[in-house]
Short mmCIF file of C-alpha atoms in Angstrom, two decimals:
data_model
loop_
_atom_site.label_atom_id
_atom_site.label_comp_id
_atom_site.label_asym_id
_atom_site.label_seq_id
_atom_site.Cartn_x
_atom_site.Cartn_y
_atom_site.Cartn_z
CA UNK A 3 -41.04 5.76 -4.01
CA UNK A 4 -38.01 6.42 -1.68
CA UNK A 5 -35.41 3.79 -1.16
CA UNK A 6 -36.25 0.72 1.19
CA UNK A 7 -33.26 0.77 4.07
CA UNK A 8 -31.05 -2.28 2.89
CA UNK A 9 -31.37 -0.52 -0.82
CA UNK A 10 -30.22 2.70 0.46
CA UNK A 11 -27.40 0.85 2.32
CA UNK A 12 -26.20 -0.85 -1.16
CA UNK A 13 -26.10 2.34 -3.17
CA UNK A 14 -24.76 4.36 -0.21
CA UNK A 15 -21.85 1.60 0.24
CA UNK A 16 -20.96 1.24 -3.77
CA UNK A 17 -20.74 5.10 -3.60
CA UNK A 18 -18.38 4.79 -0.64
CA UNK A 19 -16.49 2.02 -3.19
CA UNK A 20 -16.21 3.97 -5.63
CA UNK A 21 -14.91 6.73 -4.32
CA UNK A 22 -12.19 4.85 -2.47
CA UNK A 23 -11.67 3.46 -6.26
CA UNK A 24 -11.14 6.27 -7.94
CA UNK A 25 -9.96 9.09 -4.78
CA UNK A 26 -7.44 6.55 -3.48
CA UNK A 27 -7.59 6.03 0.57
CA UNK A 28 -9.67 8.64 2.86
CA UNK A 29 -10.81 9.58 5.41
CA UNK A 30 -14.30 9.19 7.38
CA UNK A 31 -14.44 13.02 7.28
CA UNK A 32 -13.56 13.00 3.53
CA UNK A 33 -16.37 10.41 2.83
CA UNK A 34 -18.67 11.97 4.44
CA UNK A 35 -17.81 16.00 2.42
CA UNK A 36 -17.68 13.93 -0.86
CA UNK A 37 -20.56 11.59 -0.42
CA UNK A 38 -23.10 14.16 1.29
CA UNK A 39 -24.18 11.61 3.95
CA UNK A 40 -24.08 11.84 7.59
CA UNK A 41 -21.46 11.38 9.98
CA UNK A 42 -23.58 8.37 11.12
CA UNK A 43 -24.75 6.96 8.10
CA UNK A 44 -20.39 7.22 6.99
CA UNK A 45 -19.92 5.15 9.80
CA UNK A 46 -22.12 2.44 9.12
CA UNK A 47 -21.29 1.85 5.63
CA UNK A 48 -17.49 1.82 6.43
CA UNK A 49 -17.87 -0.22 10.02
CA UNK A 50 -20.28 -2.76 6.96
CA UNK A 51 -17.68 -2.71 4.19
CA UNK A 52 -15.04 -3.38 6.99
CA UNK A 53 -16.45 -6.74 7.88
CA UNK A 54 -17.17 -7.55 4.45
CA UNK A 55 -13.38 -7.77 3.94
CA UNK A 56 -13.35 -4.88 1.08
CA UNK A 57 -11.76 -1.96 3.40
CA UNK A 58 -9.44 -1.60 5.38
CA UNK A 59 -7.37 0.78 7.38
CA UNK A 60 -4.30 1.70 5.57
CA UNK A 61 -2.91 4.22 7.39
CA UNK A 62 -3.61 8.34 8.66
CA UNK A 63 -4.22 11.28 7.24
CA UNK A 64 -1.43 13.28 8.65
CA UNK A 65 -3.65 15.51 10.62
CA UNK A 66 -2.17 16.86 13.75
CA UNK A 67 -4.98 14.95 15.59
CA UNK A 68 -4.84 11.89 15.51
CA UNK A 69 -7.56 9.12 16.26
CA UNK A 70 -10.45 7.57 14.83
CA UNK A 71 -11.32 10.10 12.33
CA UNK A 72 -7.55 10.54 11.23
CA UNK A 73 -7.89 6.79 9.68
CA UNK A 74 -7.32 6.69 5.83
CA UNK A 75 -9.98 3.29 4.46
CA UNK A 76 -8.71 1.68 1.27
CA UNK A 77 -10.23 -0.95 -0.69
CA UNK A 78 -8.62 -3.99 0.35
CA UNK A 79 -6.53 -4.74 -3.34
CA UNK A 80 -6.05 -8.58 -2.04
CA UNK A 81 -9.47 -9.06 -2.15
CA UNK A 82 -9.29 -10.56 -5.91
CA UNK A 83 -6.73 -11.42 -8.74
CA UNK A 84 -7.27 -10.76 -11.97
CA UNK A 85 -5.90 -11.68 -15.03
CA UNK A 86 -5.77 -9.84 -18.60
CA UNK A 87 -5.18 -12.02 -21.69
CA UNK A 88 -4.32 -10.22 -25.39
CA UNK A 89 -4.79 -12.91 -28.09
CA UNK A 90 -3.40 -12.79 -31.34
CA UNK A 91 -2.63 -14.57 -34.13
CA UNK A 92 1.23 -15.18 -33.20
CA UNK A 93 0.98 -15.53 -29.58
CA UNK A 94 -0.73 -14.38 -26.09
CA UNK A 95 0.69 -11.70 -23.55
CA UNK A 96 -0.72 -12.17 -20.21
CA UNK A 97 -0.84 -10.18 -16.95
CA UNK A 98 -2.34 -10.51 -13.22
CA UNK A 99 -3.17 -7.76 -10.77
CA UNK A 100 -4.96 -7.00 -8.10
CA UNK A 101 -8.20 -5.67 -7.77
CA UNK A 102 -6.98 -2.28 -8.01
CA UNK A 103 -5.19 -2.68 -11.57
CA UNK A 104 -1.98 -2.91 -10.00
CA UNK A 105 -0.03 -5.08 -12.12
CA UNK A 106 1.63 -8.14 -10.20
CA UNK A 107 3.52 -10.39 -13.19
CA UNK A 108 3.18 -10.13 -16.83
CA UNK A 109 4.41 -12.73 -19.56
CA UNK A 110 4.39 -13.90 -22.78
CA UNK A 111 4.87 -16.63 -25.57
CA UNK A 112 4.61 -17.24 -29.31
CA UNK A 113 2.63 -19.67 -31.09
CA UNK A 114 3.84 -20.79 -34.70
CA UNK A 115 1.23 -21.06 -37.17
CA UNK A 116 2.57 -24.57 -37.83
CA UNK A 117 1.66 -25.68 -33.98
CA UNK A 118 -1.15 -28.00 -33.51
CA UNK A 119 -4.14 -26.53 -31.63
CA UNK A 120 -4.11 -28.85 -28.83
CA UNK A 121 -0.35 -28.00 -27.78
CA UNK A 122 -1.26 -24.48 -28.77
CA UNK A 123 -3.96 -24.12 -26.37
CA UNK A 124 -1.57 -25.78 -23.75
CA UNK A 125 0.90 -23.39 -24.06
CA UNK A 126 -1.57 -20.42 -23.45
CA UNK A 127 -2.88 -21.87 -20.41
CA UNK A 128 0.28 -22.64 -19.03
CA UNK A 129 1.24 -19.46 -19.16
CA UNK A 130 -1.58 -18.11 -17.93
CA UNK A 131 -1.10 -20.84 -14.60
CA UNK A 132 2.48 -20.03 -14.35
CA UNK A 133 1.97 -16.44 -14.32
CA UNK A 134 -0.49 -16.23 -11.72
CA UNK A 135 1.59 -18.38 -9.32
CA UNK A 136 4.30 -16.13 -10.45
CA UNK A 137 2.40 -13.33 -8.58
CA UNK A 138 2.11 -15.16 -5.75
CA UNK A 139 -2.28 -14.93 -6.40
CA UNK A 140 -4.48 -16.95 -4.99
CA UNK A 141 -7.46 -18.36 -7.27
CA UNK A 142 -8.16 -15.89 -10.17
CA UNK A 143 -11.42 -14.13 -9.55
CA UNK A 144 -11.62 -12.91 -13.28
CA UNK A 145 -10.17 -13.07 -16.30
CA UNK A 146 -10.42 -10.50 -19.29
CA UNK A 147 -9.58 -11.73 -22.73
CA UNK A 148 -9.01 -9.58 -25.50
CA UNK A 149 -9.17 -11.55 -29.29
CA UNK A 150 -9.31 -11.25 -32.55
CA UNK A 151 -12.78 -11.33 -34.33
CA UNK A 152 -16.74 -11.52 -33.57
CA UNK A 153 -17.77 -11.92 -30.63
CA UNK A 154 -21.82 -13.00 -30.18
CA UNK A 155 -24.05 -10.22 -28.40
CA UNK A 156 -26.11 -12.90 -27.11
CA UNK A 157 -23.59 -15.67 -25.42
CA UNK A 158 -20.27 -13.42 -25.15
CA UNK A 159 -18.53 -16.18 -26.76
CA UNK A 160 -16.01 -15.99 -29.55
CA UNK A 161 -17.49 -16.93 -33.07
CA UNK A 162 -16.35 -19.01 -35.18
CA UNK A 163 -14.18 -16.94 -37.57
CA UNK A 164 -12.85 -17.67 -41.12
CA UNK A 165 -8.80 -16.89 -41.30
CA UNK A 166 -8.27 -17.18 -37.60
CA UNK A 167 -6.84 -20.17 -35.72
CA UNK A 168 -9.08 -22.81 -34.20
CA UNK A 169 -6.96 -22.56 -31.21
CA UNK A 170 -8.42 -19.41 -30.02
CA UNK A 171 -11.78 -20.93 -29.40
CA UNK A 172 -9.87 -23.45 -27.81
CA UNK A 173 -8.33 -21.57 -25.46
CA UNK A 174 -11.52 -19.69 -24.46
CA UNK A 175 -13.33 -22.96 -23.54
CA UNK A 176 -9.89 -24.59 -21.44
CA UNK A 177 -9.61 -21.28 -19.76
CA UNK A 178 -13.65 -21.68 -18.57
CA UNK A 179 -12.69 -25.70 -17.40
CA UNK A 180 -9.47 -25.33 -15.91
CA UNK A 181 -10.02 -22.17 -13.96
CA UNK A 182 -12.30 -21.56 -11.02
CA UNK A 183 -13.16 -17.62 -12.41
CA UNK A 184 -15.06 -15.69 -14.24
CA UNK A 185 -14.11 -15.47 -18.13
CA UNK A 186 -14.78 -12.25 -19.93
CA UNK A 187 -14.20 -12.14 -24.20
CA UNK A 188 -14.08 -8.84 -25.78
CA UNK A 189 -12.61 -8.23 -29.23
CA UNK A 190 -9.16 -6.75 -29.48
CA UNK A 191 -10.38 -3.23 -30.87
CA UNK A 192 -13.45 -2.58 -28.50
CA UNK A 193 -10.82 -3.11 -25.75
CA UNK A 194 -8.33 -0.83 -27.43
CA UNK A 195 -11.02 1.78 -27.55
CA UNK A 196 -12.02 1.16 -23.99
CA UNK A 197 -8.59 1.70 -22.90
CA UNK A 198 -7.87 4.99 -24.66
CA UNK A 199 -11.02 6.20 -23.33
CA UNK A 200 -10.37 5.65 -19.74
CA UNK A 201 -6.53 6.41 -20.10
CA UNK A 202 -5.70 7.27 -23.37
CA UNK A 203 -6.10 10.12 -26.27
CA UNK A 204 -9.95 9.85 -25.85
CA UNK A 205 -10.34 10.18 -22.15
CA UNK A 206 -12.64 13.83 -22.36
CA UNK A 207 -14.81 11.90 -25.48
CA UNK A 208 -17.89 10.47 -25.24
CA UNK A 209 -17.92 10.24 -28.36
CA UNK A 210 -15.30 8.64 -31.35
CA UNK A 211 -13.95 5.81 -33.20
CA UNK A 212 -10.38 4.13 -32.79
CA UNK A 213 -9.31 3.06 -36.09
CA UNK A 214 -7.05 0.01 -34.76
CA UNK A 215 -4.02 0.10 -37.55
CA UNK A 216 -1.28 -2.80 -36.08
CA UNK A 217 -1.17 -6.17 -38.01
CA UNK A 218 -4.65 -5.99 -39.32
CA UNK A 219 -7.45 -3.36 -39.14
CA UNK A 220 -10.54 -2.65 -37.17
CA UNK A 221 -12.45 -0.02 -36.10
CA UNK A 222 -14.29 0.53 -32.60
CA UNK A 223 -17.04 2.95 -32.04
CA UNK A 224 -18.33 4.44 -29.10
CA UNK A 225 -21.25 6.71 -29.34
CA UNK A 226 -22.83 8.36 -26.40
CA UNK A 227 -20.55 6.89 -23.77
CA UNK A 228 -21.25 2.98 -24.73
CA UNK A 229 -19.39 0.58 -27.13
CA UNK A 230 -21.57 -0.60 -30.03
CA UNK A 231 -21.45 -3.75 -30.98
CA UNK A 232 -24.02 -4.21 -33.64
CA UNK A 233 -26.45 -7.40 -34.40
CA UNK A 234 -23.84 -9.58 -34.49
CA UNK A 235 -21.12 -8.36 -32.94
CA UNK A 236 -19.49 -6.76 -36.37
CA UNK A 237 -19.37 -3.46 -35.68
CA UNK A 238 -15.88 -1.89 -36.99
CA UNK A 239 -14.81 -4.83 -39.56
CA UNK A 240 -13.64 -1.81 -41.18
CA UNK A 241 -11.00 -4.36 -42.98
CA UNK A 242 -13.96 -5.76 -45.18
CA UNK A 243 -15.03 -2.19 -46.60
CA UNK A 244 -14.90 -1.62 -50.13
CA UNK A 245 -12.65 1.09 -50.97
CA UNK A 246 -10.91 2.75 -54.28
CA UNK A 247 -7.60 1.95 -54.77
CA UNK A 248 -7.38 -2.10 -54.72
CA UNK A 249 -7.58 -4.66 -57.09
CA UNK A 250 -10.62 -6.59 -56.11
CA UNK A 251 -13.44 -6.70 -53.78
CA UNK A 252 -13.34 -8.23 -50.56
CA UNK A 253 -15.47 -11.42 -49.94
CA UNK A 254 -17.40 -13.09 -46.89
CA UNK A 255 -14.92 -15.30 -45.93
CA UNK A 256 -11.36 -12.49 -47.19
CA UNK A 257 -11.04 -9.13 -46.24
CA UNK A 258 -8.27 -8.86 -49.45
CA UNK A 259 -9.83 -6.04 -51.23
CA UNK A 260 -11.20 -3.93 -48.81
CA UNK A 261 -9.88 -1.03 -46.37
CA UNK A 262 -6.67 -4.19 -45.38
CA UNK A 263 -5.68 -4.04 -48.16
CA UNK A 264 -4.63 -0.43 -47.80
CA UNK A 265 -3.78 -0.20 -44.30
CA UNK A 266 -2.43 -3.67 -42.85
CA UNK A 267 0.77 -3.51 -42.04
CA UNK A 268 1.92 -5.85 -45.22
CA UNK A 269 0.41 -3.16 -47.16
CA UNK A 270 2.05 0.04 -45.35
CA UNK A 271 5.27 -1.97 -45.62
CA UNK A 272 4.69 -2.54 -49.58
CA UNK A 273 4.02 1.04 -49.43
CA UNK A 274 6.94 2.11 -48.02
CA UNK A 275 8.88 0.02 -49.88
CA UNK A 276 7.86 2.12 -53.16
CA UNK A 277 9.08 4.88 -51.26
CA UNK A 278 12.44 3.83 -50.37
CA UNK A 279 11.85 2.98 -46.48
CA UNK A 280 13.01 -1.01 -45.70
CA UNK A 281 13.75 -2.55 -42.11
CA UNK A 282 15.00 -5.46 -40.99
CA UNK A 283 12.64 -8.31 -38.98
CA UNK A 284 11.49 -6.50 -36.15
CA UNK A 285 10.33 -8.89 -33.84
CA UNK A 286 7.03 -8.73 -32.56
CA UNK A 287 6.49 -5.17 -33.41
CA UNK A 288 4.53 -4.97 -36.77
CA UNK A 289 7.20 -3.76 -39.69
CA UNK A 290 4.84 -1.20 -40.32
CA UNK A 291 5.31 0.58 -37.35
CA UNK A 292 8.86 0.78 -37.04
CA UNK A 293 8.85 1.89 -41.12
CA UNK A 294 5.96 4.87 -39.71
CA UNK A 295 8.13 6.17 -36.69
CA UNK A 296 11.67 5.88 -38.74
CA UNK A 297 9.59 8.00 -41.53
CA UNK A 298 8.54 10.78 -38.99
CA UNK A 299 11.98 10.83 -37.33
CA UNK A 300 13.37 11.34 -40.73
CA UNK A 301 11.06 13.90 -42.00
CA UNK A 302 11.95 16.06 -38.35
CA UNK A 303 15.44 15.33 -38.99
CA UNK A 304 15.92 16.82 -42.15
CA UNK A 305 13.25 19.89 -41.88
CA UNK A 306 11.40 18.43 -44.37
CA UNK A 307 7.21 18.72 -43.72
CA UNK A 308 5.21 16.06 -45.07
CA UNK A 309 2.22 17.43 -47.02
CA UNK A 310 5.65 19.58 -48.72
CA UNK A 311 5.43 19.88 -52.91
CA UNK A 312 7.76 16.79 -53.87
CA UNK A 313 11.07 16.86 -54.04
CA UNK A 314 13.01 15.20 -56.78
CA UNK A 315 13.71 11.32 -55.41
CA UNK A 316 17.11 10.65 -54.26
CA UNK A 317 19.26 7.25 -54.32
CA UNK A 318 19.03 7.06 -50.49
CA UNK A 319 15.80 7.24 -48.41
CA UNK A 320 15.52 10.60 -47.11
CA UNK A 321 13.12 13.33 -45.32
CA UNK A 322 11.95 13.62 -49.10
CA UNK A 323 10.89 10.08 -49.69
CA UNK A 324 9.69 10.06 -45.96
CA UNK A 325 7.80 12.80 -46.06
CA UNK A 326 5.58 11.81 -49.50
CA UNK A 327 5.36 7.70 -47.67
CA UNK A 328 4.03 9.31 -44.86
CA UNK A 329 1.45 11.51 -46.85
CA UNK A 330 0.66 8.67 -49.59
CA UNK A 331 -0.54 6.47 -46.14
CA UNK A 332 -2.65 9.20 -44.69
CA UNK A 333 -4.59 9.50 -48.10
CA UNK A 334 -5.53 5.77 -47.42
CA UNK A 335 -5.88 6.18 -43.82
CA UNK A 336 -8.24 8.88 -44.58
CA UNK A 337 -10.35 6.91 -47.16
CA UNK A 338 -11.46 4.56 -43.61
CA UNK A 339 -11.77 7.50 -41.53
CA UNK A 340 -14.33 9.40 -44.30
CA UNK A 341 -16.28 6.27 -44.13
CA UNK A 342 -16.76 6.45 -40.98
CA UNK A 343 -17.32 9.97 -40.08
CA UNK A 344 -19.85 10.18 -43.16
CA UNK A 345 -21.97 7.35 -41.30
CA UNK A 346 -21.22 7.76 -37.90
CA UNK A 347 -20.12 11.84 -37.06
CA UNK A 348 -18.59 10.65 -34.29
CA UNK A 349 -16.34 14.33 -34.45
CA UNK A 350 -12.87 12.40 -32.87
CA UNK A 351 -10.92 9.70 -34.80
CA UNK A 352 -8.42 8.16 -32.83
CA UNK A 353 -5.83 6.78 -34.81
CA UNK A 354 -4.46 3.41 -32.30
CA UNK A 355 -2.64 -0.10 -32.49
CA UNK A 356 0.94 0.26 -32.64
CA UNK A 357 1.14 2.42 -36.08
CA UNK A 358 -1.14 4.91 -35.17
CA UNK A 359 0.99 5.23 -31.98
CA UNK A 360 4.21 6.06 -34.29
CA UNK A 361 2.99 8.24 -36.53
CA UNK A 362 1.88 10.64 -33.46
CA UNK A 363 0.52 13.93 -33.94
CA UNK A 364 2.54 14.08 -37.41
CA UNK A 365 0.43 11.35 -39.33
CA UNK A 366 -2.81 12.32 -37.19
CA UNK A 367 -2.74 15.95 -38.73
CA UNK A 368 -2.20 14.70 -41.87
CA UNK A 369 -5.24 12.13 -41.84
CA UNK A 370 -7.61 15.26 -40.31
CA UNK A 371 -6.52 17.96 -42.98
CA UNK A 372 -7.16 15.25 -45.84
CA UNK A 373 -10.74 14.58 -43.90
CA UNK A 374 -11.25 18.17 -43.59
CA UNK A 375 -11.12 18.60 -47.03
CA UNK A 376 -13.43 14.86 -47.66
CA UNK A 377 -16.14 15.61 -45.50
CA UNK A 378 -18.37 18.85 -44.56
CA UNK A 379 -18.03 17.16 -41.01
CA UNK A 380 -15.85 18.36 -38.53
CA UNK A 381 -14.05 15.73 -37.36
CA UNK A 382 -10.56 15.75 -35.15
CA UNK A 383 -7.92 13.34 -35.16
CA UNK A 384 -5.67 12.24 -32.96
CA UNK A 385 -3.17 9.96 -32.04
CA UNK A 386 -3.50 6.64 -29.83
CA UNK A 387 -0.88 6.71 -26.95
CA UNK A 388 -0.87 3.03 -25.71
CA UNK A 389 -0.33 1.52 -28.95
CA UNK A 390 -0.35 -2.37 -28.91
CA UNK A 391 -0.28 -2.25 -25.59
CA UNK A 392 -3.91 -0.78 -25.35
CA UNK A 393 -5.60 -4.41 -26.06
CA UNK A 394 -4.07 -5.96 -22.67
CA UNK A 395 -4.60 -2.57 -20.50
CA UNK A 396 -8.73 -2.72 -21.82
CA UNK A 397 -8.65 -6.65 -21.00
CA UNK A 398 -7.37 -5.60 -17.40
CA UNK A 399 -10.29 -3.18 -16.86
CA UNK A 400 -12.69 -5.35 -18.17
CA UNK A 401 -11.82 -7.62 -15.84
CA UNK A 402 -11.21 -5.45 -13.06
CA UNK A 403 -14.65 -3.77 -13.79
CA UNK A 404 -16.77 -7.18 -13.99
CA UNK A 405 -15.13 -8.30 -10.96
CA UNK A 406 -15.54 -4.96 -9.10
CA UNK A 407 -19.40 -5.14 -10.39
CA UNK A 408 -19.80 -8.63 -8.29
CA UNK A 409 -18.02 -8.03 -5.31
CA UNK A 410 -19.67 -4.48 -4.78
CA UNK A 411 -22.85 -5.88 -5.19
CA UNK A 412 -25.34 -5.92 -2.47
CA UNK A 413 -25.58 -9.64 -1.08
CA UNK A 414 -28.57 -11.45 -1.95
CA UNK A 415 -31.37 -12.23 0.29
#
């Protein structure tokens, strides 16, 4: 059956939104060649979305002529503020934007394992106040919140985990009483994954799994276009698979014995340590990371090629010793990554979190020519490009998405 009128006029006008979204500001002329509708029907659904407050006129097209149809229409960024919230074990980072993504302020602060949850959860929320008044925002429309752990299919809400702290419940349920906005929980990975999709190393895949590799582990898969989740929300605890190479099984309540134990970042920094690689404290940025990039800067420094017949070790860490740390990690890095392509064939493995980031395209081809030989599936590898910064960028379009969804919507009747 065709389209009643006021249906027609809501999918004509989230078109229109879209566009604007995702073209930037144009024209009535340029709505009208992209959208396929009639000069007429154009100006309706701009003189509609006008009055509704969500364009606006933001400037001209440069034509010679100028005039009515010269008028560039924008979405009106003002229209909402959002914030983006990346949870972790040792702290929260927070940003706010505007409806557009744009980012306005951005902050954050550590939490101690030895602080109390109820100053704990103060401290988030604070920041998450003082940032938003920092960017000059009115009321926050929505709020994205990327954290560690299972999230329930059925409520949204974060479960009750074993091994995490009790304040990030917390903080969930103060954020729902103390602000007037929408509150959106995702898990850290699916987030990551959403955010090299859209702007990352994945954005021409449908199909693929990030292998998160930052602190901890965890895998996100996204099959067909959508994020799967699973029964209850455990999809990608890669860090509780079984794998060759430890000393014990993991457990329901301990992931020590399974794929963590190979790839956390204590364990690539015990790994490196048998190779000769050390650093210093390094601040927020897992050890791991820093020992990863230092290893492939050493291995281009010195002309050595990882994947090389060993060398003989030396009393100093070298290209040598680099070169066999970074190929003794992606032979555990590729145990995970063979699990999952064997049950999943999702053809890309995207290697993310802030180690995957600095081992680049070096410690990527390594993990794919060790898969190659694994699996009779082709599979490609790459490297993440946002890093740990990929949790708070998914967490801003999750929130920028859900608040996009209800402001776009037709009104009710």
């Amino acid at each position: 059956m065709p389209a009643s009128p006021s249906t027609a006029r809501a999918i004509n006008d989230r078109l229109a939104l879209r566009l604007l979204q995702e073209e930037g500001p144009l024209t009535a002329g340029q709505l009208k060649q992209l959208t396929g509708l009639s000069r007429p029907t154009v100006a309706d659904l701009v003189e509609r979305l006008t009055e509704a407050g969500l364009v606006a006129v933001v400037g001209e097209s440069g034509e010679q002529r100028r005039g009515p149809n010269a008028r560039l229409y924008g979405i009106v960024a003002d229209r909402a503020r959002l914030a983006a919230l990346d949870v972790r074990t040792e702290g929260v980072a927070v940003l706010v934007a505007d409806l557009l993504g744009a980012v306005l302020a951005e902050a954050s602060v550590p939490i101690g394992g030895d602080m109390l949850t109820g100053p704990a959860v103060e401290q988030a929320v604070a920041l998450v106040e003082r940032t938003a008044k920092e960017a000059g925002a009115a009321p926050l429309h929505t709020v994205g919140i990327g954290a560690p752990g299972l999230i329930d299919p059925a409520t949204g809400e974060l479960r009750d985990s074993s091994g995490l702290p009790e304040w990030h419940r917390r903080l969930v349920t103060a954020l729902h009483d103390r602000l007037p906005a929408r509150v959106i929980v995702e898990n850290e990975t699916n987030l990551a994954a959403l955010a090299e999709q859209r702007e990352g190393a994945a954005r021409d895949r449908d199909t693929f799994v990030l292998l998160w590799l930052g602190l901890g582990t965890g895998a996100a898969v996204v099959l067909d276009g959508a994020l799967r989740r699973g029964a209850s929300g455990g999809t990608g605890e890669i860090g509780f698979l079984p794998v060759p190479g430890t000393r014990t099984l993991p457990s329901a309540t301990d992931c020590d014995g399974g794929f963590h134990s190979l790839a956390g970042s204590a364990a690539i920094t015990r790994l490196a340590g048998e190779h000769g690689l050390f650093t210093a404290d390094t601040g927020a940025e897992p050890q791991a990371a820093v020992l990863v990039r230092r290893a492939v800067e050493a291995v281009a420094r010195g002309g050595a090629t990882a994947g090389a017949a060993a060398a003989p070790p030396t009393s100093e860490a070298g290209p040598e010793q680099a070169g066999r740390f970074l190929d003794a990690l992606a032979d555990r890095l590729a145990i995970g990554a063979a699990s999952l392509a064997a049950i999943l064939d999702p053809g890309c493995v995207v290697l993310g979190g802030e180690v995957g980031q600095a081992g680049g395209a070096v410690l990527a081809g390594l993990v794919e020519a060790r898969l190659a030989r694994m699996s009779p599936l082709v599979t490609e590898v790459r490297a993440g490009v946002l890093g740990g910064g990929a949790v708070l960028r998914g967490a801003l379009l999750t929130a920028r998405d859900g608040a996009q969804d209800e402001l776009f919507a037709p009104p009710e009747r």
